[in-house]
PDB file of C-alpha atoms in Angstrom:
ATOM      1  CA  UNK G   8      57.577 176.757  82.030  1.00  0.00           C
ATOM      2  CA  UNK G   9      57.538 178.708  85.105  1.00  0.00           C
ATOM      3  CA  UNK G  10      55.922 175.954  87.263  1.00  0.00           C
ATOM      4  CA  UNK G  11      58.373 173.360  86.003  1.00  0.00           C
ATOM      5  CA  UNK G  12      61.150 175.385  87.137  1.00  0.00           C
ATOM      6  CA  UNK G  13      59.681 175.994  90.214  1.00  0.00           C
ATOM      7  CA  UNK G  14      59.540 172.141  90.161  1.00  0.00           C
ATOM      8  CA  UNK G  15      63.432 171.585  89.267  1.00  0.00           C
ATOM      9  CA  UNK G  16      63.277 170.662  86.371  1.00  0.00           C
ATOM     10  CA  UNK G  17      66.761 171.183  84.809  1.00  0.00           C
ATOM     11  CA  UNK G  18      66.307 174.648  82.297  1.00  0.00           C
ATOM     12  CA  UNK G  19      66.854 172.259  78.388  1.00  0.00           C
ATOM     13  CA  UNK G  20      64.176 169.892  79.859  1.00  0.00           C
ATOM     14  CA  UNK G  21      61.206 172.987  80.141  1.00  0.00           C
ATOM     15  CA  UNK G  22      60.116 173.017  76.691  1.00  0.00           C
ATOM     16  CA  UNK G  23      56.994 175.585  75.050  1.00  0.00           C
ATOM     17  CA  UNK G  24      55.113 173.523  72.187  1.00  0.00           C
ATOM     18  CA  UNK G  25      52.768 175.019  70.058  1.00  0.00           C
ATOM     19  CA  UNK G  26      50.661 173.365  67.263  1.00  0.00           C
ATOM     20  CA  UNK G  27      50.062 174.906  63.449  1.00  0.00           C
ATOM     21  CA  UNK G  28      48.997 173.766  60.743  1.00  0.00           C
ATOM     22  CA  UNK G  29      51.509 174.841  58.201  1.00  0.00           C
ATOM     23  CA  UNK G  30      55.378 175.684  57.916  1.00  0.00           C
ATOM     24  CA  UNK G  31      54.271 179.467  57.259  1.00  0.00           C
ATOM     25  CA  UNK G  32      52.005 179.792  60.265  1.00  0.00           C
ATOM     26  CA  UNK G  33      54.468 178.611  62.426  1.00  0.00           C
ATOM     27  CA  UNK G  34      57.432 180.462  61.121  1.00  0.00           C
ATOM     28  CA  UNK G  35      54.870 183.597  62.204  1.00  0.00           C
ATOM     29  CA  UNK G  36      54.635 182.709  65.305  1.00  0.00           C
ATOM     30  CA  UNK G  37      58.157 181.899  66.323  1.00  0.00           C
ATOM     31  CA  UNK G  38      59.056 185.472  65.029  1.00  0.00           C
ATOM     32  CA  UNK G  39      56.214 186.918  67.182  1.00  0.00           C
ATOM     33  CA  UNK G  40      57.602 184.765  70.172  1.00  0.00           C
ATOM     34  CA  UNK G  41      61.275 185.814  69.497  1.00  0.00           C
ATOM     35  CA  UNK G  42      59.904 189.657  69.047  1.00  0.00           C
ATOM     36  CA  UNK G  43      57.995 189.055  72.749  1.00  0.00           C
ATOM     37  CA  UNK G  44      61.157 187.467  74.364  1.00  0.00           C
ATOM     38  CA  UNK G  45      63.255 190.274  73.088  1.00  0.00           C
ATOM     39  CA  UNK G  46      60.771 193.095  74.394  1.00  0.00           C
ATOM     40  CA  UNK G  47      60.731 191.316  77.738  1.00  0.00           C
ATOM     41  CA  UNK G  48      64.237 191.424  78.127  1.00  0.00           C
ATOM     42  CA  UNK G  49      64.725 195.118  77.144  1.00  0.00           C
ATOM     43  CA  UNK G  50      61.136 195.888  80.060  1.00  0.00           C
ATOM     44  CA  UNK G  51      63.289 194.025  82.591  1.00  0.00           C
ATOM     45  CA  UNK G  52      66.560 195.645  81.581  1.00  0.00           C
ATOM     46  CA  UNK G  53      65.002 199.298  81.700  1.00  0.00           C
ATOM     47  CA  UNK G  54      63.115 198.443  85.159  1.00  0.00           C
ATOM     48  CA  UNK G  55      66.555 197.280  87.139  1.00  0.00           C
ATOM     49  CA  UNK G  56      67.967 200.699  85.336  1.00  0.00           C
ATOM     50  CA  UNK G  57      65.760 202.438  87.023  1.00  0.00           C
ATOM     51  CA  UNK G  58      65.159 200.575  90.055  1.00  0.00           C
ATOM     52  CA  UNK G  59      69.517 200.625  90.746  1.00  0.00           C
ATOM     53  CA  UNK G  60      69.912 204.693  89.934  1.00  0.00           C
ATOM     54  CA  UNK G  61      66.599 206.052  92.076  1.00  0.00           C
ATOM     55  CA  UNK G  62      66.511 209.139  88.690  1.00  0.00           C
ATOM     56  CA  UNK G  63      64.632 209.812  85.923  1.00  0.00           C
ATOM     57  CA  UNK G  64      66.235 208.332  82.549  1.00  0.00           C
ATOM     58  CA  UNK G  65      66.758 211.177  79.796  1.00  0.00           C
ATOM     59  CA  UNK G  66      66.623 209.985  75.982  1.00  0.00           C
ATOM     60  CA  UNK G  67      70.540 211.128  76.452  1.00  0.00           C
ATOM     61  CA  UNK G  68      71.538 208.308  79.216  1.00  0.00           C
ATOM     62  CA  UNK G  69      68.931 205.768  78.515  1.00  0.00           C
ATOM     63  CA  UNK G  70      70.863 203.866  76.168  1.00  0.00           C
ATOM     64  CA  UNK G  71      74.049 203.795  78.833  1.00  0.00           C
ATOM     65  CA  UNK G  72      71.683 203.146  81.724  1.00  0.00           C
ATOM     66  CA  UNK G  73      70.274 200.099  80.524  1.00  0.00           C
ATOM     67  CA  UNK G  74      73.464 198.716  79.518  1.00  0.00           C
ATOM     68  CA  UNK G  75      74.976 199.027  82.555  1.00  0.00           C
ATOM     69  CA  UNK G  76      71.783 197.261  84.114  1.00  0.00           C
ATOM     70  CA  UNK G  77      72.252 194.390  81.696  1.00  0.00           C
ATOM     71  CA  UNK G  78      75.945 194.219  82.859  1.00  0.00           C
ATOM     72  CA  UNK G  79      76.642 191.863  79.802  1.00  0.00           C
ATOM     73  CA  UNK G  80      79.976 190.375  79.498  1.00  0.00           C
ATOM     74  CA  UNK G  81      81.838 191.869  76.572  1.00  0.00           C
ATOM     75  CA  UNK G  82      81.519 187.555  75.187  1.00  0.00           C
ATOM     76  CA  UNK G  83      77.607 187.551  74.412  1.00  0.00           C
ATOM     77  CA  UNK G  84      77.604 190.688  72.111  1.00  0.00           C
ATOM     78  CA  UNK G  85      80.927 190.671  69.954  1.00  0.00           C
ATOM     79  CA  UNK G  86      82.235 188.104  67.833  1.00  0.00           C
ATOM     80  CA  UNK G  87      84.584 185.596  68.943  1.00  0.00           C
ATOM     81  CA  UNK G  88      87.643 185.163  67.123  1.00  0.00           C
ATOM     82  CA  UNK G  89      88.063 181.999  64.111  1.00  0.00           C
ATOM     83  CA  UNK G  90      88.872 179.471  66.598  1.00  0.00           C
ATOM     84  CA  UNK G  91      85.871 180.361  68.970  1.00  0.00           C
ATOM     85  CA  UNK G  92      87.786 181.934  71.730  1.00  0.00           C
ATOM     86  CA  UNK G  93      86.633 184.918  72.996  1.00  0.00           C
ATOM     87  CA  UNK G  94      88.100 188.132  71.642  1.00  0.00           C
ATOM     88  CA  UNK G  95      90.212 190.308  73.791  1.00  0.00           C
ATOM     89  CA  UNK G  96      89.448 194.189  72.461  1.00  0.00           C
ATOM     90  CA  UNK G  97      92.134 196.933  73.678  1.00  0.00           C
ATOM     91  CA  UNK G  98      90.020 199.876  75.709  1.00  0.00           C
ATOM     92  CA  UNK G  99      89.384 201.935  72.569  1.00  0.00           C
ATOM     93  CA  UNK G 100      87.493 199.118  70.979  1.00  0.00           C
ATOM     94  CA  UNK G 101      85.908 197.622  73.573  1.00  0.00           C
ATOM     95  CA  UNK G 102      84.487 201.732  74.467  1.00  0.00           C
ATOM     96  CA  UNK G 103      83.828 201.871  70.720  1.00  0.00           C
ATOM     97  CA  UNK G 104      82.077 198.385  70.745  1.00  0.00           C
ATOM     98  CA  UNK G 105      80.342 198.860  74.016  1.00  0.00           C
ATOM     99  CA  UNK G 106      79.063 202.173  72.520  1.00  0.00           C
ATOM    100  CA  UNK G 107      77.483 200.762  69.259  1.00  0.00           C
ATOM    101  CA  UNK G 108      75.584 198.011  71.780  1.00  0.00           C
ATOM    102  CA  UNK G 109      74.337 201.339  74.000  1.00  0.00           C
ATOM    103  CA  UNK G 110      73.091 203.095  70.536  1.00  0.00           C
ATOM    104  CA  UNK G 111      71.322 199.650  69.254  1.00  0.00           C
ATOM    105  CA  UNK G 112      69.546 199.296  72.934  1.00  0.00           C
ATOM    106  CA  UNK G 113      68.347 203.226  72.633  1.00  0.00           C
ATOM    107  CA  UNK G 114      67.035 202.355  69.617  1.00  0.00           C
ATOM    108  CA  UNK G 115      65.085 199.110  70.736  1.00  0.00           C
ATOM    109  CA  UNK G 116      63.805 200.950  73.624  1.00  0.00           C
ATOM    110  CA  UNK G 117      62.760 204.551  71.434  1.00  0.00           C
ATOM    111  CA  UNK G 118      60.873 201.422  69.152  1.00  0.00           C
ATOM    112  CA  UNK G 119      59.394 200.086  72.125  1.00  0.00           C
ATOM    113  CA  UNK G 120      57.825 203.407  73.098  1.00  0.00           C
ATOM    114  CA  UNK G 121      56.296 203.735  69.341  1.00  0.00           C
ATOM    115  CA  UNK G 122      55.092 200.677  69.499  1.00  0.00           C
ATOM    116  CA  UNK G 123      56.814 199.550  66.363  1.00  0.00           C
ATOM    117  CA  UNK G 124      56.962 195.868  67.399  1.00  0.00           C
ATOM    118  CA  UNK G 125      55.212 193.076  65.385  1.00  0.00           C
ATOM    119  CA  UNK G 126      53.249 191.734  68.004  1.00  0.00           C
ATOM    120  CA  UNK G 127      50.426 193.187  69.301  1.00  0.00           C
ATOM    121  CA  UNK G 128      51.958 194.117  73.117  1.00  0.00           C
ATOM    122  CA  UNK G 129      51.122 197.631  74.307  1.00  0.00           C
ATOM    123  CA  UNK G 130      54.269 200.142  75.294  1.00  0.00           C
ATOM    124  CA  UNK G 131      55.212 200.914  78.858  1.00  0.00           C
ATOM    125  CA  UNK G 132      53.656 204.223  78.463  1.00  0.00           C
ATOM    126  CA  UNK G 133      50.339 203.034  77.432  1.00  0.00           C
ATOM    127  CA  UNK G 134      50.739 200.351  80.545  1.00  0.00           C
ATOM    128  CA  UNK G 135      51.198 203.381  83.072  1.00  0.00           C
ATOM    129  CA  UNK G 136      54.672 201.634  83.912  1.00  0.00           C
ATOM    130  CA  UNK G 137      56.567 204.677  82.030  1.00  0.00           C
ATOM    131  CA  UNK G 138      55.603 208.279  82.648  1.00  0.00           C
ATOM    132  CA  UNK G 139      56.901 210.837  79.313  1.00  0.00           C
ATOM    133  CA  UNK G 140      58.072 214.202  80.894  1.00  0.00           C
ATOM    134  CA  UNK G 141      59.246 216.796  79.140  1.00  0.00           C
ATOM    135  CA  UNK G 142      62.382 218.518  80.790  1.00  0.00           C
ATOM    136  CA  UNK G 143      61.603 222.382  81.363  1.00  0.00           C
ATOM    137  CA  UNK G 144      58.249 222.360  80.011  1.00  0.00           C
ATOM    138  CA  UNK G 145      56.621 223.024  83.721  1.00  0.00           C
ATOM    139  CA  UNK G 146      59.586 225.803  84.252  1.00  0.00           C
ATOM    140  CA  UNK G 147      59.028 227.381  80.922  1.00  0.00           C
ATOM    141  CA  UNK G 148      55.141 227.430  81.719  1.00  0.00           C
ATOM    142  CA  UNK G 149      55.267 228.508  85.422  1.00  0.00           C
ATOM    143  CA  UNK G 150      58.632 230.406  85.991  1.00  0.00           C
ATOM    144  CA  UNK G 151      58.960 233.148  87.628  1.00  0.00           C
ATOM    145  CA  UNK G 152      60.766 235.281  85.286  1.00  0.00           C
ATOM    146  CA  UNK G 153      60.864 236.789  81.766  1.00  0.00           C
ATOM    147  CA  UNK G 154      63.891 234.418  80.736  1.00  0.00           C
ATOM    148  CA  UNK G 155      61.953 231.342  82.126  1.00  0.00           C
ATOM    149  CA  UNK G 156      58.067 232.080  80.600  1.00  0.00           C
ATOM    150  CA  UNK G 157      56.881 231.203  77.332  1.00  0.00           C
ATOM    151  CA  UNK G 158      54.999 234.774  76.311  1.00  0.00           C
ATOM    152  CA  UNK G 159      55.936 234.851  72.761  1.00  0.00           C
ATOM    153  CA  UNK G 160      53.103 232.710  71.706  1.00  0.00           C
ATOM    154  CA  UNK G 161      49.633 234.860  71.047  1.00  0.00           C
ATOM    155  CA  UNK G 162      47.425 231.364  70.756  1.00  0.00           C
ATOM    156  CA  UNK G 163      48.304 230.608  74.516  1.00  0.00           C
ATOM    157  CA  UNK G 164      46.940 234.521  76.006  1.00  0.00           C
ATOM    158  CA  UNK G 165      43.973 234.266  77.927  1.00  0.00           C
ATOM    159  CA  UNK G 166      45.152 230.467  79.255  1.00  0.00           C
ATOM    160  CA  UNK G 167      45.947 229.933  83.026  1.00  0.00           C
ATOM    161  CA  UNK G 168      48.854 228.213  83.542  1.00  0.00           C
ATOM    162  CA  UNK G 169      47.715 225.104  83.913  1.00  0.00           C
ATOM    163  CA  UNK G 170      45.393 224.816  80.659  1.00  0.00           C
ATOM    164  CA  UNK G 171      48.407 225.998  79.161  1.00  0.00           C
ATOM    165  CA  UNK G 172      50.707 222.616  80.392  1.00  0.00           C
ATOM    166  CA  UNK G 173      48.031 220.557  79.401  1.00  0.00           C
ATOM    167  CA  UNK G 174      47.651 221.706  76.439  1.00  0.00           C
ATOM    168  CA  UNK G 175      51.471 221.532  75.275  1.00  0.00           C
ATOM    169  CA  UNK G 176      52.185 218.324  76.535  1.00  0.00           C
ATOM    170  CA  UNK G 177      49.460 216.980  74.685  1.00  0.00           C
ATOM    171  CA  UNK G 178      50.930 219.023  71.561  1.00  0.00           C
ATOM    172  CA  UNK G 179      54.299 217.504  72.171  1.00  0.00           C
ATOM    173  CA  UNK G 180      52.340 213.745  73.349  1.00  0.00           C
ATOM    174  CA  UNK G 181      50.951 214.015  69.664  1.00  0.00           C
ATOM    175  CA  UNK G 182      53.965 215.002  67.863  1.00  0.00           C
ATOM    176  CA  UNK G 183      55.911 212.192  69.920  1.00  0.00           C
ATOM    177  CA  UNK G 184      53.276 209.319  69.113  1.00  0.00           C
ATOM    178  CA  UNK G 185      52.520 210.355  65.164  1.00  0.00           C
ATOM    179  CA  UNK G 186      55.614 211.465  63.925  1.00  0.00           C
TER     180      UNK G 186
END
C-alpha cells in the first residue's frame, strides 16, 4: 500500500487482499486488522502529543493532550443531524461532547498500556517508546527532609536509597501491569 502511494496511485485504488478459507476466519481477521489500524492511530496520536508539548503526559492530561494532537473536526466524532448535515453544538455541548471523546481516548490509551488489545502487538512500554514514571516517588525516596522521606516503612531499613527506588517502582510496575 505504501509503495503504491508512493507511486500515485489515487488512495480507493490501493487495496489490502487477504485470502481465508471460511466466512469465520476472515471475519477474525478483519477485526484484528480494524483493532491494529485503531492502535496505530492512537501510537501516532500520542507521539505528535508529545512531540508538539516538549513535557511529560500525566494520566490527568493525557486524554486532553492527545485530542488536541488529533485536532479532529467536531464532524468525524458526533452525529450529524437527520438530513446529514453536520450538527452545530452551542459551547456547552460541544465542551461536554469534546470531553466524553477526551475520556474514551484515555481509556483506549490506559488499554493500550495493559495490553488489552486482541491482537497480539506489544504496548509502547514494553517497546521502550513509553517510559512509566511515577510522580514524587524519587522525591519521597531521596528528599532531603522529614516531610519529603518515606521512614514509616520498617521493611525498607537497612536499604540505600537506591535499592529502595528500585524496589518500589517495581512494587508499583507490578501492581500497574497485574491489577
Amino acid at each position: 500500500i505504501i509503495k503504491l502511494a508512493e507511486g500515485g496511485e489515487a488512495p480507493e485504488k490501493r487495496k489490502l487482499l487477504t485470502f481465508v478459507d471460511a466466512r469465520q476466519d476472515a471475519a477474525l481477521q478483519a477485526g484484528h486488522f480494524n483493532d491494529f489500524i485503531r492502535i496505530g492511530k492512537i501510537r501516532a496520536a500520542i507521539y505528535k502529543a508529545l512531540k508538539n508539548s516538549g513535557e511529560p503526559m500525566t494520566f490527568t492530561n493525557v486524554g486532553d493532550r492527545v485530542f488536541r494532537a488529533l485536532n479532529l473536526p467536531t464532524i468525524v466524532y458526533t452525529k450529524p443531524n437527520e438530513d446529514g448535515t453536520p450538527r452545530h453544538l452551542s459551547p456547552i455541548m460541544q465542551k461536554k461532547v469534546d470531553n466524553v471523546l477526551k475520556d474514551f481516548l484515555t481509556s483506549l490509551i490506559f488499554d493500550d498500556l495493559a495490553g488489552n488489545w486482541t491482537v497480539m502487538l506489544p504496548n509502547l512500554e514494553e517497546c521502550a517508546m513509553v517510559n512509566i514514571d511515577y510522580e514524587y516517588l524519587h522525591d519521597q525516596i531521596f528528599g532531603t527532609t522529614e516531610v519529603e522521606r518515606f521512614y514509616d516503612i520498617p521493611e525498607l531499613d537497612g536499604m540505600t536509597d537506591d535499592d529502595k527506588f528500585e524496589f518500589l517502582t517495581q512494587v508499583l510496575d507490578y501492581f500497574r501491569h497485574q491489577l
